[in-house]
XYZ file of C-alpha atoms in Angstrom:
404
model
C 49.354 -29.644 -7.590
C 48.461 -30.023 -3.924
C 44.723 -29.393 -4.241
C 44.001 -29.712 -0.514
C 46.670 -27.129 0.325
C 45.220 -24.746 -2.258
C 41.694 -25.124 -0.821
C 43.029 -24.626 2.698
C 44.932 -21.470 1.814
C 41.899 -19.900 0.179
C 39.694 -20.755 3.146
C 42.260 -19.401 5.594
C 42.242 -16.097 3.721
C 38.477 -15.872 4.242
C 38.962 -16.502 7.969
C 41.669 -13.821 8.219
C 39.507 -11.265 6.406
C 36.455 -12.003 8.553
C 34.580 -13.176 5.463
C 34.275 -16.897 6.214
C 30.612 -17.860 6.246
C 29.287 -19.916 9.146
C 25.802 -21.384 8.830
C 23.510 -21.031 11.820
C 21.968 -24.475 12.439
C 18.365 -23.432 13.028
C 15.171 -25.295 13.798
C 12.123 -23.263 12.867
C 8.900 -24.150 14.627
C 5.593 -23.466 12.893
C 3.496 -21.147 15.000
C 6.395 -19.519 16.822
C 8.481 -17.924 14.028
C 10.500 -15.636 14.200
C 11.479 -17.610 17.304
C 13.654 -20.611 16.531
C 16.058 -23.033 18.147
C 19.733 -22.985 17.297
C 21.762 -26.163 17.489
C 25.347 -25.552 18.642
C 27.875 -27.832 20.330
C 25.283 -30.497 21.029
C 22.957 -28.051 22.795
C 20.025 -25.882 21.747
C 19.553 -22.155 22.216
C 16.401 -20.073 21.819
C 16.933 -17.308 19.269
C 14.941 -14.639 17.455
C 15.556 -14.500 13.716
C 16.017 -10.981 12.338
C 17.385 -11.698 8.864
C 14.890 -14.054 7.254
C 13.595 -13.516 3.735
C 10.333 -15.129 4.856
C 9.324 -11.492 5.101
C 5.674 -12.002 6.046
C 5.873 -15.273 7.971
C 3.947 -17.076 5.242
C 6.161 -20.120 5.734
C 3.988 -20.996 8.717
C 0.645 -19.684 7.491
C -1.987 -22.382 8.201
C -3.535 -22.131 4.734
C -0.141 -22.623 3.098
C 0.792 -25.509 5.378
C -2.531 -27.258 4.865
C -2.298 -26.850 1.096
C 1.107 -28.503 1.092
C 0.062 -31.357 3.361
C -3.070 -31.994 1.337
C -1.054 -31.975 -1.876
C 1.315 -34.641 -0.547
C -1.673 -36.812 0.347
C -3.214 -36.218 -3.061
C -0.188 -36.331 -5.373
C 2.726 -37.824 -3.448
C 6.080 -36.116 -3.081
C 8.155 -35.350 -6.187
C 6.916 -34.272 -9.585
C 8.411 -37.353 -11.183
C 10.223 -35.716 -14.051
C 10.914 -32.613 -16.048
C 7.961 -30.511 -17.120
C 8.230 -32.046 -20.585
C 8.503 -35.669 -19.437
C 5.629 -36.464 -17.062
C 6.507 -33.737 -14.525
C 3.721 -31.230 -15.189
C 1.199 -31.602 -12.394
C -2.086 -29.725 -12.730
C -1.040 -27.654 -9.704
C 1.838 -26.232 -11.747
C -0.627 -25.089 -14.395
C -2.894 -23.466 -11.800
C 0.071 -21.712 -10.167
C 1.299 -20.313 -13.473
C -2.187 -18.980 -14.169
C -2.272 -17.366 -10.712
C 1.129 -15.747 -11.241
C 0.155 -14.390 -14.652
C -2.933 -12.852 -13.072
C -0.880 -11.428 -10.190
C 1.233 -9.408 -12.613
C -1.498 -8.819 -15.220
C 0.468 -10.728 -17.842
C -0.664 -13.264 -20.423
C 1.473 -16.130 -19.144
C 3.920 -17.302 -16.509
C 6.614 -19.958 -16.336
C 7.820 -21.748 -13.196
C 11.432 -22.516 -12.304
C 13.052 -24.277 -9.375
C 14.381 -21.024 -7.873
C 14.602 -17.306 -8.460
C 18.290 -17.726 -9.271
C 17.492 -20.236 -12.001
C 14.651 -18.160 -13.441
C 16.991 -15.174 -13.876
C 19.936 -17.199 -15.128
C 17.900 -19.234 -17.604
C 15.635 -16.464 -18.871
C 18.231 -13.729 -19.322
C 20.769 -16.194 -20.656
C 18.337 -17.529 -23.239
C 16.979 -14.167 -24.343
C 20.382 -12.526 -24.661
C 21.958 -15.465 -26.496
C 19.166 -16.000 -29.024
C 17.862 -12.504 -29.771
C 19.678 -11.348 -32.923
C 22.729 -9.148 -32.378
C 21.677 -8.581 -28.775
C 23.208 -6.078 -26.361
C 22.295 -6.068 -22.676
C 22.250 -3.095 -20.302
C 22.452 -4.172 -16.683
C 22.215 -2.085 -13.496
C 25.567 -2.128 -11.696
C 23.998 -3.612 -8.549
C 22.044 -6.412 -10.212
C 21.948 -9.789 -8.478
C 24.530 -12.482 -9.225
C 21.872 -14.601 -10.941
C 21.241 -11.854 -13.493
C 24.942 -11.233 -13.991
C 25.627 -14.940 -14.519
C 22.755 -15.311 -16.967
C 23.981 -12.389 -19.046
C 27.563 -13.648 -18.893
C 26.470 -17.140 -19.933
C 24.728 -15.691 -23.000
C 28.017 -14.221 -24.268
C 26.046 -11.232 -25.517
C 27.580 -7.778 -25.475
C 26.964 -6.218 -22.064
C 27.105 -2.700 -20.673
C 26.704 -1.662 -17.038
C 24.758 1.492 -16.238
C 25.120 3.401 -12.990
C 22.853 2.206 -10.222
C 19.283 3.453 -10.659
C 20.579 6.167 -13.002
C 18.251 6.424 -15.973
C 20.198 9.403 -17.338
C 23.300 7.209 -17.629
C 21.202 4.466 -19.202
C 19.823 6.942 -21.738
C 23.316 8.124 -22.671
C 24.553 4.565 -23.138
C 21.522 3.421 -25.131
C 21.931 6.379 -27.478
C 25.205 4.874 -28.680
C 23.666 1.546 -29.799
C 23.528 1.045 -33.535
C 19.978 1.023 -34.945
C 18.394 -2.361 -35.469
C 20.093 -4.229 -32.634
C 18.113 -6.213 -30.054
C 18.379 -4.538 -26.639
C 17.558 -5.823 -23.147
C 17.447 -3.543 -20.100
C 17.695 -5.625 -16.923
C 17.214 -4.208 -13.429
C 15.605 -4.873 -10.043
C 12.765 -3.155 -8.253
C 14.207 -3.497 -4.730
C 17.899 -4.130 -4.207
C 18.363 -6.578 -1.378
C 21.507 -5.215 0.268
C 20.730 -1.473 0.234
C 16.941 -1.790 0.227
C 16.524 1.024 -2.297
C 13.880 1.083 -5.009
C 14.469 1.645 -8.706
C 12.924 4.515 -10.694
C 10.933 2.009 -12.716
C 8.857 4.487 -14.697
C 11.888 6.468 -15.844
C 13.921 3.385 -16.765
C 10.999 1.941 -18.721
C 10.474 5.222 -20.576
C 14.127 5.347 -21.608
C 14.120 1.672 -22.622
C 11.004 2.066 -24.763
C 12.509 5.143 -26.401
C 15.147 2.846 -27.900
C 12.879 -0.162 -28.468
C 14.463 -2.219 -25.688
C 12.921 -5.200 -23.929
C 12.516 -4.472 -20.208
C 13.300 -7.189 -17.645
C 12.465 -6.459 -13.993
C 13.514 -8.629 -11.052
C 10.870 -8.243 -8.306
C 12.048 -11.034 -5.991
C 12.272 -8.813 -2.895
C 9.006 -7.054 -3.687
C 6.451 -9.702 -4.676
C 3.974 -10.290 -1.878
C 5.246 -7.141 -0.160
C 4.042 -4.230 -2.295
C 0.907 -3.370 -4.204
C -2.721 -3.965 -3.219
C -2.477 -7.645 -4.200
C 1.222 -8.235 -3.550
C 2.230 -7.825 -7.181
C 5.353 -5.872 -6.270
C 6.547 -2.317 -6.768
C 5.447 -2.389 -10.405
C 1.882 -3.069 -9.260
C 2.060 -0.501 -6.460
C 3.108 2.168 -8.959
C 0.764 1.032 -11.718
C 3.639 0.151 -14.038
C 3.272 -3.597 -14.638
C 2.109 -2.983 -18.197
C 5.365 -1.137 -18.928
C 7.490 -4.225 -18.267
C 8.024 -6.953 -20.841
C 9.190 -9.471 -18.240
C 8.513 -9.473 -14.510
C 10.531 -12.077 -12.635
C 9.880 -13.165 -9.077
C 10.398 -15.772 -6.408
C 8.181 -18.039 -4.340
C 10.868 -18.404 -1.673
C 10.745 -15.038 0.083
C 7.491 -13.245 0.952
C 5.421 -16.164 -0.356
C 7.234 -18.443 2.079
C 7.797 -21.523 -0.087
C 10.334 -22.182 -2.861
C 10.704 -21.618 -6.586
C 11.036 -18.855 -9.144
C 9.113 -17.631 -12.155
C 8.797 -15.179 -14.978
C 5.615 -13.545 -16.270
C 5.365 -12.054 -19.741
C 3.545 -12.463 -23.026
C 2.472 -15.946 -24.045
C 4.992 -16.035 -26.876
C 7.912 -14.889 -24.715
C 7.140 -17.467 -22.016
C 6.736 -20.170 -24.644
C 10.073 -19.115 -26.158
C 11.837 -19.537 -22.787
C 9.984 -22.812 -22.171
C 11.149 -24.126 -25.514
C 14.789 -22.976 -25.544
C 16.049 -22.459 -21.952
C 18.182 -25.406 -20.829
C 17.721 -24.343 -17.197
C 14.028 -25.031 -17.614
C 14.013 -27.942 -20.041
C 16.500 -30.226 -18.302
C 15.576 -29.880 -14.637
C 13.012 -31.749 -12.538
C 9.810 -29.826 -11.934
C 8.933 -28.391 -8.548
C 7.233 -30.912 -6.251
C 3.449 -30.476 -6.485
C 3.258 -29.726 -2.759
C 5.511 -26.683 -3.187
C 3.378 -25.467 -6.062
C 0.228 -25.959 -3.978
C 1.715 -24.054 -1.051
C 2.788 -21.180 -3.275
C -0.635 -21.095 -4.883
C -2.318 -20.817 -1.467
C 0.137 -18.133 -0.341
C -0.382 -15.962 -3.419
C -4.151 -16.303 -3.187
C -4.059 -15.320 0.487
C -1.844 -12.265 -0.027
C -3.953 -11.096 -2.950
C -6.820 -10.734 -0.491
C -5.065 -9.856 2.778
C -3.084 -6.699 3.488
C -2.800 -7.459 7.224
C 0.640 -9.056 6.964
C 2.004 -6.207 4.851
C 0.567 -3.580 7.194
C 2.052 -5.198 10.309
C 5.389 -5.632 8.604
C 5.542 -1.969 7.601
C 4.642 -0.917 11.146
C 7.483 -2.989 12.587
C 9.968 -1.632 10.058
C 9.059 1.881 11.224
C 9.449 0.874 14.894
C 12.899 -0.614 14.331
C 14.076 2.437 12.405
C 12.784 4.753 15.137
C 14.598 2.704 17.785
C 17.863 2.745 15.861
C 17.608 6.504 15.348
C 17.026 7.041 19.063
C 20.188 5.082 19.885
C 22.224 6.661 17.083
C 22.813 3.340 15.326
C 23.621 4.198 11.682
C 21.518 2.551 9.019
C 21.104 3.140 5.307
C 17.813 4.964 4.662
C 15.586 3.703 1.878
C 11.941 3.486 0.852
C 11.819 -0.290 1.167
C 11.494 -2.821 3.960
C 15.154 -3.836 4.386
C 17.234 -2.124 7.081
C 21.001 -2.227 6.445
C 22.764 -1.370 9.735
C 26.138 -0.038 8.653
C 29.277 -1.317 10.402
C 31.929 -0.660 7.767
C 34.368 -3.336 8.936
C 34.163 -7.037 8.086
C 35.695 -8.328 11.326
C 33.581 -6.069 13.515
C 30.424 -6.978 11.589
C 31.119 -10.666 12.192
C 32.040 -10.047 15.837
C 28.820 -8.142 16.491
C 26.794 -10.829 14.732
C 28.495 -13.606 16.735
C 27.952 -11.869 20.078
C 24.333 -11.043 19.248
C 23.718 -14.713 18.548
C 25.756 -16.268 21.362
C 24.950 -13.855 24.197
C 21.713 -12.114 23.252
C 19.833 -14.796 21.296
C 19.525 -12.493 18.282
C 20.318 -13.911 14.855
C 21.255 -11.395 12.174
C 23.767 -12.346 9.504
C 26.775 -10.116 8.703
C 26.970 -9.098 5.047
C 30.539 -8.744 3.809
C 32.482 -8.586 0.542
C 31.876 -9.748 -2.196
C 28.146 -9.371 -1.511
C 28.743 -5.695 -0.671
C 31.804 -3.482 -1.314
C 34.658 -3.406 1.212
C 34.114 -0.787 3.950
C 30.314 -1.037 3.576
C 29.953 -4.227 5.638
C 26.650 -4.360 7.435
C 23.996 -6.242 9.348
C 20.932 -6.750 7.149
C 17.802 -6.599 9.295
C 14.399 -7.647 7.980
C 11.610 -6.923 10.484
C 8.538 -9.091 10.024
C 4.908 -8.790 11.076
C 5.406 -11.309 13.880
C 8.245 -9.557 15.729
C 6.888 -8.228 19.028
C 7.552 -4.842 20.608
C 9.707 -6.658 23.178
C 11.698 -8.255 20.342
C 12.290 -4.819 18.842
C 13.372 -3.276 22.155
C 15.768 -6.172 22.796
C 17.300 -5.857 19.328
C 17.861 -2.113 19.553
C 19.236 -2.196 23.103
C 21.560 -5.070 22.293
C 22.919 -3.294 19.218
C 23.474 -0.154 21.276
C 25.496 -2.055 23.893
C 27.683 -3.707 21.269
C 28.129 -0.426 19.407
C 29.707 0.980 22.554
C 31.886 -2.091 23.093
C 33.107 -1.882 19.493
C 33.743 1.888 19.747
C 31.770 2.448 16.562
C 30.571 5.916 15.639
C 26.967 6.776 16.319
C 24.683 8.670 14.002
C 23.791 12.167 15.108
C 20.051 12.829 14.818
């Protein structure tokens, strides 16, 4: 087989469909984010980032930066091993205690990323719980899907955020089976929020274990940044709350929080935890400082919410269609992969605005979009420039406008 020809053909198909991903070569500068420099063709360009998951700008928070720098001076760079073999630094222990407190759970367990925490935890639970069957929301993240698939447990998909459909499907499960209900609080591409209370009530009705992914909500919602489950007073209804340190907390890593026995079970049996090097102590120290700060400060969340409202109002005024939701993510709907990429390219090259096009397979065909994430540090001038630029390109692309 001509392997190189095969690779080339597949890549060419992505180019033809407008789905080939190009990485923006960015240089973030602490103190000026969301401004950044883009490296292209041997030159640099000033850009404003509008699609970062560093939702609150905590990646440049002085307390977080100082904690990381101090940790390097104190502990060196890497952890030096897996958690089991010399890699557990005291900072890891403190961070896990802080995360457990954040979600009002008995324990927490750190992973190297949110993807790994979902894959390892769901994969381990579903494979080892006796006669397990998993019910997964149809829009769950790839990390959850892969973890469930890896477990080889029986799986059923329930309609997105539809607890009635979940109820009907759970009613068909034979008594005595282990059941997991896995879903997210905020879905990253549509920005919508799950009916957590209703899903939990249905799950408990059938004795199911509830697993909630809060990666796009931790730091962002609730009086202490504990996510939508904290904001709605529902954390005690969840058996497992999973989150990330790489979005609103501005660092890197993933985690689960749950009972002490459940966390110890994952710690003891999950290969994705056991056989990987622990997070560097500096990352753990930075995450610890970020969580502690956001537990006490609502300023970043308040400014972020205000800017989300300003962007939405600007888009509405210009008739730029976006998907409404109760969250902080603004999906601007294009509905064509090539046009979404073209708009994104022109915004970056000519307007200094960086917003990534989201195409299939991340979202269904004909729902291609620009995913905008306003942050607390975007200025009013940034917002005006974004909205006006989108309006100009909407006209050039002959895209339909939304009637108010």
